[in-house]
Tab-separated table of C-alpha atoms in Angstrom:
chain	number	residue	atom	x	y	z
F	1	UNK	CA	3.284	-13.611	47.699
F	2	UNK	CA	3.816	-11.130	44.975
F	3	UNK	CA	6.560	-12.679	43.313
F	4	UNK	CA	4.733	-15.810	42.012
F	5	UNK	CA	2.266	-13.403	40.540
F	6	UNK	CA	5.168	-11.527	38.444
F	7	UNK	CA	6.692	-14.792	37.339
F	8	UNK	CA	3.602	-15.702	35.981
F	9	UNK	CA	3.334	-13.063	32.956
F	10	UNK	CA	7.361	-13.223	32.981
F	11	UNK	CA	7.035	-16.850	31.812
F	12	UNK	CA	4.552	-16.095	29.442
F	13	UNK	CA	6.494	-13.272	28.006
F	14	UNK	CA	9.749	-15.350	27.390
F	15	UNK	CA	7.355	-18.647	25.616
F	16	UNK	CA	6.108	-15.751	23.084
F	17	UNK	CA	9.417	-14.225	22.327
F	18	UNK	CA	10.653	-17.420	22.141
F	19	UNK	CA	8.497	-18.593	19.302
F	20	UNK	CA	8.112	-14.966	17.319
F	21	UNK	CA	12.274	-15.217	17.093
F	22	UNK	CA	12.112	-18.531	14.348
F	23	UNK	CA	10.536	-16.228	11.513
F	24	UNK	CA	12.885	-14.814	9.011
F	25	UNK	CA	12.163	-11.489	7.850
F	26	UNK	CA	12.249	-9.979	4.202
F	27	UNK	CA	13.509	-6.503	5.764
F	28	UNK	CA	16.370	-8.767	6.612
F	29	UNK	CA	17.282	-10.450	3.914
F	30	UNK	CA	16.949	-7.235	1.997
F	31	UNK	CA	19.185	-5.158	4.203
F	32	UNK	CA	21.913	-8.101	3.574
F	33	UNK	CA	21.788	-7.736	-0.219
F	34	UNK	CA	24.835	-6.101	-1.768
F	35	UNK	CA	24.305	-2.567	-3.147
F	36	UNK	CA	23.793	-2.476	-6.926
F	37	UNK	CA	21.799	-5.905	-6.499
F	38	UNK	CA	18.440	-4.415	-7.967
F	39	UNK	CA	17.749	-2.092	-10.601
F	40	UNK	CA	17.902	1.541	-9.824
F	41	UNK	CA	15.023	3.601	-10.118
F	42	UNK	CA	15.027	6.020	-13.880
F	43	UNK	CA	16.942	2.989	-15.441
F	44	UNK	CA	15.172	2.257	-19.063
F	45	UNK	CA	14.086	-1.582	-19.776
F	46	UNK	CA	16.686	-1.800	-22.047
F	47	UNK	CA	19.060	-1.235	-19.296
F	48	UNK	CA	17.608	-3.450	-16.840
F	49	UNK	CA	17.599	-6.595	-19.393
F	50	UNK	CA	21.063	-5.682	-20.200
F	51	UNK	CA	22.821	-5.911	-16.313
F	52	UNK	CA	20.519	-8.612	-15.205
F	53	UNK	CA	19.357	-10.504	-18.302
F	54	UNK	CA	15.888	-11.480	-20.184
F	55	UNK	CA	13.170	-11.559	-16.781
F	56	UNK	CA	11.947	-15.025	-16.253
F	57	UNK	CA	7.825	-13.569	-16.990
F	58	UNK	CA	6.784	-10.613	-18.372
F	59	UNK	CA	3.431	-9.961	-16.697
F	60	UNK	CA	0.977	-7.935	-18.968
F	61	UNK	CA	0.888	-4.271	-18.717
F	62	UNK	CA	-1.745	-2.525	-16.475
F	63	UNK	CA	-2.993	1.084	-16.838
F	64	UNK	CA	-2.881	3.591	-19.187
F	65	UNK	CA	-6.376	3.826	-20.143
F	66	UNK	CA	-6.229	8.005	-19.267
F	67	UNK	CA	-3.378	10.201	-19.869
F	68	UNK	CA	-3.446	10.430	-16.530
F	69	UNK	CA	-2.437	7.044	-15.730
F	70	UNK	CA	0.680	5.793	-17.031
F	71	UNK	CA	1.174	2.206	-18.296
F	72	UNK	CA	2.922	0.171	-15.988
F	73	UNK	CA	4.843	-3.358	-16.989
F	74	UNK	CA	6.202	-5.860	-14.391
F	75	UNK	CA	8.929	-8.034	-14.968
F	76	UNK	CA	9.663	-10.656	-12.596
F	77	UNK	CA	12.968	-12.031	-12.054
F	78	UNK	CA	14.486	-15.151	-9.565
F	79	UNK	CA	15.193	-12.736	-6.948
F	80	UNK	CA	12.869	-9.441	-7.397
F	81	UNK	CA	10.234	-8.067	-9.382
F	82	UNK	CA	10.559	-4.598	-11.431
F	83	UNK	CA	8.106	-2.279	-11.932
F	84	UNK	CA	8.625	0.250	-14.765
F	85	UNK	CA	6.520	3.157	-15.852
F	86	UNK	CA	6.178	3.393	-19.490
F	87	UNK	CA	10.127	2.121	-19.833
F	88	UNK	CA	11.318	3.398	-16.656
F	89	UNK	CA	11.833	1.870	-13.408
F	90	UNK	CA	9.814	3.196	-10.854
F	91	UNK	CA	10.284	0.579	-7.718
F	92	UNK	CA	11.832	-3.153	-7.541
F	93	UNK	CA	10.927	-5.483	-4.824
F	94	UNK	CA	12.621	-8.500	-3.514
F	95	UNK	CA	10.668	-11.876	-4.074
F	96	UNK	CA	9.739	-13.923	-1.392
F	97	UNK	CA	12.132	-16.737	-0.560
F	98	UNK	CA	11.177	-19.279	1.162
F	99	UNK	CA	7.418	-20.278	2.540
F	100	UNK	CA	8.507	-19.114	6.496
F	101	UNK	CA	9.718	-15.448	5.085
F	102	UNK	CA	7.405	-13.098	6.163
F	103	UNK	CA	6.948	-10.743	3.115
F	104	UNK	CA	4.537	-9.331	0.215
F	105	UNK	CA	2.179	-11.689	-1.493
F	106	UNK	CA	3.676	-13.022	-4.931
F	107	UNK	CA	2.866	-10.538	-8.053
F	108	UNK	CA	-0.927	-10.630	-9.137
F	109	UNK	CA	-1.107	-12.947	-12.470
C-alpha cells in the first residue's frame, strides 16, 4: 500500500527534472569560453578597441554628475558588453545568445 503512494511524487519528480534539463545556461556557456576571450578588468579603452576591434554601439555614458560618482561608458560587442569607468574596464559580461539562454536582460538603451 505504501509504495503506490511513493511512486506518486517519484513520477512527478522525474516529469520536472525532465523538462528543467532543455534550458541552456549562460554560466555555461561562459565557463566554456577560452581564457583571454573578454577584456580584463584595468585595461584602458584604447586597449580594448585595439584586441577586439571598434564595439558594434557605444551606449551613452551614465554618471558622473558628483565627484563621487564616476562616469561610466558601455560598449557592446557581438559576444559581451564592457563596462569601463572613466577609460578603464571595470566588469564585461557575456551577451545573451539565443532566446532559450537563461541570462541578464539585454543592456538598457
Amino acid at each position: 500500500m505504501n509504495r503506490p503512494v511513493l511512486a506518486l511524487p517519484l513520477l512527478a519528480l522525474l516529469a520536472v527534472a525532465g523538462a528543467a534539463s532543455a534550458d541552456v545556461l549562460l554560466v555555461d556557456r561562459a565557463q566554456a569560453q577560452p581564457e583571454g576571450a573578454l577584456p580584463a578588468r584595468g585595461m584602458r579603452m584604447a586597449d580594448v578597441e585595439a584586441r577586439f576591434g571598434a564595439p558594434t554601439q557605444k551606449l551613452d555614458p551614465r554618471g558622473g554628475q558628483k565627484r563621487q560618482w564616476p562616469t561610466i561608458n558601455r560598449w557592446v560587442y557581438p559576444a559581451f558588453t564592457v563596462y569601463f569607468e572613466r577609460d578603464r574596464v571595470v566588469d564585461a559580461v557575456l551577451n545573451r545568445a539565443a532566446s532559450n539562454e537563461v541570462g541578464p536582460k539585454p543592456a538598457i538603451r
